[in-house]
Amino acid sequence: MMWFYKLKRSVRVIIAVVAWLPVFIFCGIIGGDIGENAENLQTWQAIVFLLLLAVGVVFTVFAVLARKREKQAERDAQPAAAPERQKDTPPAADVRRPSVVTMSDAAIRAPEKRKPAPLNTYPTTVRITPFDRRVAGIDVKVGDAVVIKYEGDAVMRSSGGYPIIDANCYIGDVKIGLFPYGKYLRAIYGGRDYPCSIASIENNDGKYDISVNIDLPFIKDSKLPLITKLNGVTFNGRQDTLAASVVGDSVLIKHNPNDEYPNTVEVFNVALDASCGVIPSDNGEKLLKKYKAGCKFNGVITSIYGGGGGKNYGVDIMILSQA
């Protein structure tokens, strides 16, 4: 019944409900013949009733089990709860005593945390959203050094009201505009400043059009870059892979179909040569629709969470460019 589990939840519910209709229809047909206490019920009628009842029960059970699988998949990549902060302890008495620090053999032998390999970058020209009055107050020229900084007031909102920009562009101490890919740089490099330079500047009666030259770790596309969590992280030894992975590790994303799931887009940690998980089906379908079967992409791990207190590891990645 794997075909049933692959159906959308709404379709499964409809099938489970419809599976009960033959029972009620059959009861309505024979209800007038079997008497009040079913004293006239014939053997074949009882057998048909039990078979129809079994069909309704089976599909109802399958629908419940499928929903449980969905809930488990949703919990797989949930981050671990933040540990409670310990209360400050009072200062110790002014009595110095020798102390001994004991380390386990495993801690002594444990290697240092692996550092990820640097990402490739691509020279790109990006239009910023200038602050016209501030630009007019300084002498901005092509080639001027610009620094991208992350600040709480650097927010523009989409038509739906969602924040889409969180980076300001500075020349010296002057804030000249907003950078449109700030959230992606922040997800990869954290909150550190990022350098670029003025590529072009035009003044149209006090309205400025400014572009910057910048080396980005991704290639701009209608679908890229894309930040997504991964599903399937508890299968096929992927928890061991995530335990050995570090934020910043490069990943290879590729269409990896099989008989059961032809639209699978799987993600592999390049340094470990091991699978981390799969792209959620909605994002996977979008990628396959645009880039077609057999597509491959480069990406990077942007977040690893969980793994403590009995929680499973979860992971977020960013898809950077076609491979």
PDB file of N, CA, C and O in Angstrom, residues 203-238:
ATOM      1  N   ASN A 203      23.113  59.863 -12.071  1.00  0.00           N
ATOM      2  CA  ASN A 203      22.268  60.839 -11.374  1.00  0.00           C
ATOM      3  C   ASN A 203      21.226  61.354 -12.356  1.00  0.00           C
ATOM      4  O   ASN A 203      21.532  62.026 -13.326  1.00  0.00           O
ATOM      5  N   ASN A 204      19.963  60.984 -12.102  1.00  0.00           N
ATOM      6  CA  ASN A 204      18.861  61.429 -12.948  1.00  0.00           C
ATOM      7  C   ASN A 204      17.998  62.408 -12.159  1.00  0.00           C
ATOM      8  O   ASN A 204      17.014  62.022 -11.519  1.00  0.00           O
ATOM      9  N   ASP A 205      18.425  63.692 -12.204  1.00  0.00           N
ATOM     10  CA  ASP A 205      17.697  64.745 -11.484  1.00  0.00           C
ATOM     11  C   ASP A 205      17.500  64.410 -10.013  1.00  0.00           C
ATOM     12  O   ASP A 205      16.395  64.512  -9.463  1.00  0.00           O
ATOM     13  N   GLY A 206      18.581  63.989  -9.375  1.00  0.00           N
ATOM     14  CA  GLY A 206      18.536  63.692  -7.945  1.00  0.00           C
ATOM     15  C   GLY A 206      18.131  62.275  -7.603  1.00  0.00           C
ATOM     16  O   GLY A 206      18.160  61.891  -6.431  1.00  0.00           O
ATOM     17  N   LYS A 207      17.753  61.470  -8.611  1.00  0.00           N
ATOM     18  CA  LYS A 207      17.453  60.061  -8.415  1.00  0.00           C
ATOM     19  C   LYS A 207      18.654  59.240  -8.887  1.00  0.00           C
ATOM     20  O   LYS A 207      19.020  59.303 -10.067  1.00  0.00           O
ATOM     21  N   TYR A 208      19.241  58.510  -7.969  1.00  0.00           N
ATOM     22  CA  TYR A 208      20.484  57.815  -8.282  1.00  0.00           C
ATOM     23  C   TYR A 208      20.231  56.345  -8.631  1.00  0.00           C
ATOM     24  O   TYR A 208      19.329  55.690  -8.091  1.00  0.00           O
ATOM     25  N   ASP A 209      21.054  55.877  -9.567  1.00  0.00           N
ATOM     26  CA  ASP A 209      21.083  54.451  -9.928  1.00  0.00           C
ATOM     27  C   ASP A 209      22.513  53.984  -9.685  1.00  0.00           C
ATOM     28  O   ASP A 209      23.439  54.408 -10.385  1.00  0.00           O
ATOM     29  N   ILE A 210      22.690  53.119  -8.677  1.00  0.00           N
ATOM     30  CA  ILE A 210      24.039  52.715  -8.264  1.00  0.00           C
ATOM     31  C   ILE A 210      24.153  51.192  -8.292  1.00  0.00           C
ATOM     32  O   ILE A 210      23.262  50.470  -7.818  1.00  0.00           O
ATOM     33  N   SER A 211      25.263  50.706  -8.858  1.00  0.00           N
ATOM     34  CA  SER A 211      25.586  49.284  -8.835  1.00  0.00           C
ATOM     35  C   SER A 211      26.945  49.105  -8.191  1.00  0.00           C
ATOM     36  O   SER A 211      27.802  50.000  -8.235  1.00  0.00           O
ATOM     37  N   VAL A 212      27.158  47.926  -7.589  1.00  0.00           N
ATOM     38  CA  VAL A 212      28.448  47.622  -6.962  1.00  0.00           C
ATOM     39  C   VAL A 212      29.030  46.352  -7.564  1.00  0.00           C
ATOM     40  O   VAL A 212      28.297  45.455  -8.007  1.00  0.00           O
ATOM     41  N   ASN A 213      30.364  46.321  -7.608  1.00  0.00           N
ATOM     42  CA  ASN A 213      31.082  45.097  -7.957  1.00  0.00           C
ATOM     43  C   ASN A 213      31.312  44.284  -6.681  1.00  0.00           C
ATOM     44  O   ASN A 213      31.822  44.823  -5.687  1.00  0.00           O
ATOM     45  N   ILE A 214      30.929  43.012  -6.698  1.00  0.00           N
ATOM     46  CA  ILE A 214      31.043  42.195  -5.496  1.00  0.00           C
ATOM     47  C   ILE A 214      31.280  40.746  -5.886  1.00  0.00           C
ATOM     48  O   ILE A 214      30.762  40.271  -6.909  1.00  0.00           O
ATOM     49  N   ASP A 215      32.092  40.056  -5.106  1.00  0.00           N
ATOM     50  CA  ASP A 215      32.311  38.623  -5.306  1.00  0.00           C
ATOM     51  C   ASP A 215      31.330  37.862  -4.422  1.00  0.00           C
ATOM     52  O   ASP A 215      31.466  37.844  -3.197  1.00  0.00           O
ATOM     53  N   LEU A 216      30.340  37.244  -5.053  1.00  0.00           N
ATOM     54  CA  LEU A 216      29.309  36.525  -4.316  1.00  0.00           C
ATOM     55  C   LEU A 216      29.575  35.018  -4.342  1.00  0.00           C
ATOM     56  O   LEU A 216      30.067  34.492  -5.339  1.00  0.00           O
ATOM     57  N   PRO A 217      29.214  34.314  -3.261  1.00  0.00           N
ATOM     58  CA  PRO A 217      29.391  32.860  -3.236  1.00  0.00           C
ATOM     59  C   PRO A 217      28.244  32.131  -3.934  1.00  0.00           C
ATOM     60  O   PRO A 217      28.134  30.913  -3.822  1.00  0.00           O
ATOM     61  N   PHE A 218      27.379  32.860  -4.628  1.00  0.00           N
ATOM     62  CA  PHE A 218      26.277  32.249  -5.356  1.00  0.00           C
ATOM     63  C   PHE A 218      26.085  32.986  -6.669  1.00  0.00           C
ATOM     64  O   PHE A 218      26.592  34.096  -6.862  1.00  0.00           O
ATOM     65  N   ILE A 219      25.359  32.351  -7.584  1.00  0.00           N
ATOM     66  CA  ILE A 219      25.024  32.966  -8.859  1.00  0.00           C
ATOM     67  C   ILE A 219      23.549  33.330  -8.845  1.00  0.00           C
ATOM     68  O   ILE A 219      22.701  32.480  -8.583  1.00  0.00           O
ATOM     69  N   LYS A 220      23.237  34.598  -9.114  1.00  0.00           N
ATOM     70  CA  LYS A 220      21.864  35.066  -9.082  1.00  0.00           C
ATOM     71  C   LYS A 220      21.039  34.391 -10.182  1.00  0.00           C
ATOM     72  O   LYS A 220      21.487  34.238 -11.317  1.00  0.00           O
ATOM     73  N   ASP A 221      19.830  33.973  -9.795  1.00  0.00           N
ATOM     74  CA  ASP A 221      18.937  33.288 -10.719  1.00  0.00           C
ATOM     75  C   ASP A 221      17.521  33.530 -10.231  1.00  0.00           C
ATOM     76  O   ASP A 221      17.306  33.958  -9.093  1.00  0.00           O
ATOM     77  N   SER A 222      16.545  33.216 -11.051  1.00  0.00           N
ATOM     78  CA  SER A 222      15.155  33.404 -10.618  1.00  0.00           C
ATOM     79  C   SER A 222      14.802  32.480  -9.463  1.00  0.00           C
ATOM     80  O   SER A 222      13.899  32.785  -8.670  1.00  0.00           O
ATOM     81  N   LYS A 223      15.487  31.336  -9.333  1.00  0.00           N
ATOM     82  CA  LYS A 223      15.223  30.386  -8.247  1.00  0.00           C
ATOM     83  C   LYS A 223      16.366  30.312  -7.238  1.00  0.00           C
ATOM     84  O   LYS A 223      16.216  29.697  -6.183  1.00  0.00           O
ATOM     85  N   LEU A 224      17.496  30.900  -7.566  1.00  0.00           N
ATOM     86  CA  LEU A 224      18.671  30.804  -6.701  1.00  0.00           C
ATOM     87  C   LEU A 224      19.159  32.194  -6.310  1.00  0.00           C
ATOM     88  O   LEU A 224      18.979  33.155  -7.064  1.00  0.00           O
ATOM     89  N   PRO A 225      19.784  32.324  -5.122  1.00  0.00           N
ATOM     90  CA  PRO A 225      20.023  31.256  -4.147  1.00  0.00           C
ATOM     91  C   PRO A 225      18.728  30.860  -3.434  1.00  0.00           C
ATOM     92  O   PRO A 225      17.756  31.606  -3.420  1.00  0.00           O
ATOM     93  N   LEU A 226      18.752  29.667  -2.830  1.00  0.00           N
ATOM     94  CA  LEU A 226      17.577  29.132  -2.146  1.00  0.00           C
ATOM     95  C   LEU A 226      18.006  28.505  -0.825  1.00  0.00           C
ATOM     96  O   LEU A 226      18.890  27.641  -0.808  1.00  0.00           O
ATOM     97  N   ILE A 227      17.405  28.960   0.278  1.00  0.00           N
ATOM     98  CA  ILE A 227      17.662  28.382   1.593  1.00  0.00           C
ATOM     99  C   ILE A 227      16.553  27.387   1.915  1.00  0.00           C
ATOM    100  O   ILE A 227      15.375  27.706   1.776  1.00  0.00           O
ATOM    101  N   THR A 228      16.907  26.182   2.334  1.00  0.00           N
ATOM    102  CA  THR A 228      15.912  25.164   2.637  1.00  0.00           C
ATOM    103  C   THR A 228      16.438  24.207   3.697  1.00  0.00           C
ATOM    104  O   THR A 228      17.642  23.989   3.802  1.00  0.00           O
ATOM    105  N   LYS A 229      15.533  23.666   4.485  1.00  0.00           N
ATOM    106  CA  LYS A 229      15.903  22.573   5.388  1.00  0.00           C
ATOM    107  C   LYS A 229      15.921  21.277   4.580  1.00  0.00           C
ATOM    108  O   LYS A 229      15.487  21.236   3.423  1.00  0.00           O
ATOM    109  N   LEU A 230      16.432  20.209   5.172  1.00  0.00           N
ATOM    110  CA  LEU A 230      16.446  18.904   4.520  1.00  0.00           C
ATOM    111  C   LEU A 230      15.520  17.949   5.254  1.00  0.00           C
ATOM    112  O   LEU A 230      15.409  17.979   6.479  1.00  0.00           O
ATOM    113  N   ASN A 231      14.884  17.082   4.500  1.00  0.00           N
ATOM    114  CA  ASN A 231      14.067  16.006   5.050  1.00  0.00           C
ATOM    115  C   ASN A 231      14.843  14.688   5.001  1.00  0.00           C
ATOM    116  O   ASN A 231      15.909  14.606   4.398  1.00  0.00           O
ATOM    117  N   GLY A 232      14.282  13.674   5.632  1.00  0.00           N
ATOM    118  CA  GLY A 232      14.891  12.341   5.580  1.00  0.00           C
ATOM    119  C   GLY A 232      16.186  12.217   6.336  1.00  0.00           C
ATOM    120  O   GLY A 232      16.994  11.326   6.058  1.00  0.00           O
ATOM    121  N   VAL A 233      16.422  13.097   7.335  1.00  0.00           N
ATOM    122  CA  VAL A 233      17.728  13.113   8.008  1.00  0.00           C
ATOM    123  C   VAL A 233      17.917  11.966   8.996  1.00  0.00           C
ATOM    124  O   VAL A 233      19.022  11.778   9.508  1.00  0.00           O
ATOM    125  N   THR A 234      16.860  11.188   9.271  1.00  0.00           N
ATOM    126  CA  THR A 234      16.998  10.076  10.217  1.00  0.00           C
ATOM    127  C   THR A 234      17.176   8.742   9.511  1.00  0.00           C
ATOM    128  O   THR A 234      17.249   7.703  10.171  1.00  0.00           O
ATOM    129  N   PHE A 235      17.257   8.754   8.180  1.00  0.00           N
ATOM    130  CA  PHE A 235      17.372   7.511   7.420  1.00  0.00           C
ATOM    131  C   PHE A 235      18.777   7.330   6.851  1.00  0.00           C
ATOM    132  O   PHE A 235      19.521   8.289   6.651  1.00  0.00           O
ATOM    133  N   ASN A 236      19.116   6.071   6.576  1.00  0.00           N
ATOM    134  CA  ASN A 236      20.334   5.709   5.820  1.00  0.00           C
ATOM    135  C   ASN A 236      21.610   6.263   6.437  1.00  0.00           C
ATOM    136  O   ASN A 236      22.530   6.668   5.728  1.00  0.00           O
ATOM    137  N   GLY A 237      21.685   6.287   7.769  1.00  0.00           N
ATOM    138  CA  GLY A 237      22.914   6.713   8.433  1.00  0.00           C
ATOM    139  C   GLY A 237      23.191   8.199   8.351  1.00  0.00           C
ATOM    140  O   GLY A 237      24.311   8.642   8.628  1.00  0.00           O
ATOM    141  N   ARG A 238      22.191   9.004   8.011  1.00  0.00           N
ATOM    142  CA  ARG A 238      22.440  10.432   7.825  1.00  0.00           C
ATOM    143  C   ARG A 238      22.689  11.162   9.133  1.00  0.00           C
ATOM    144  O   ARG A 238      23.309  12.228   9.133  1.00  0.00           O
TER     145      ARG A 238
END
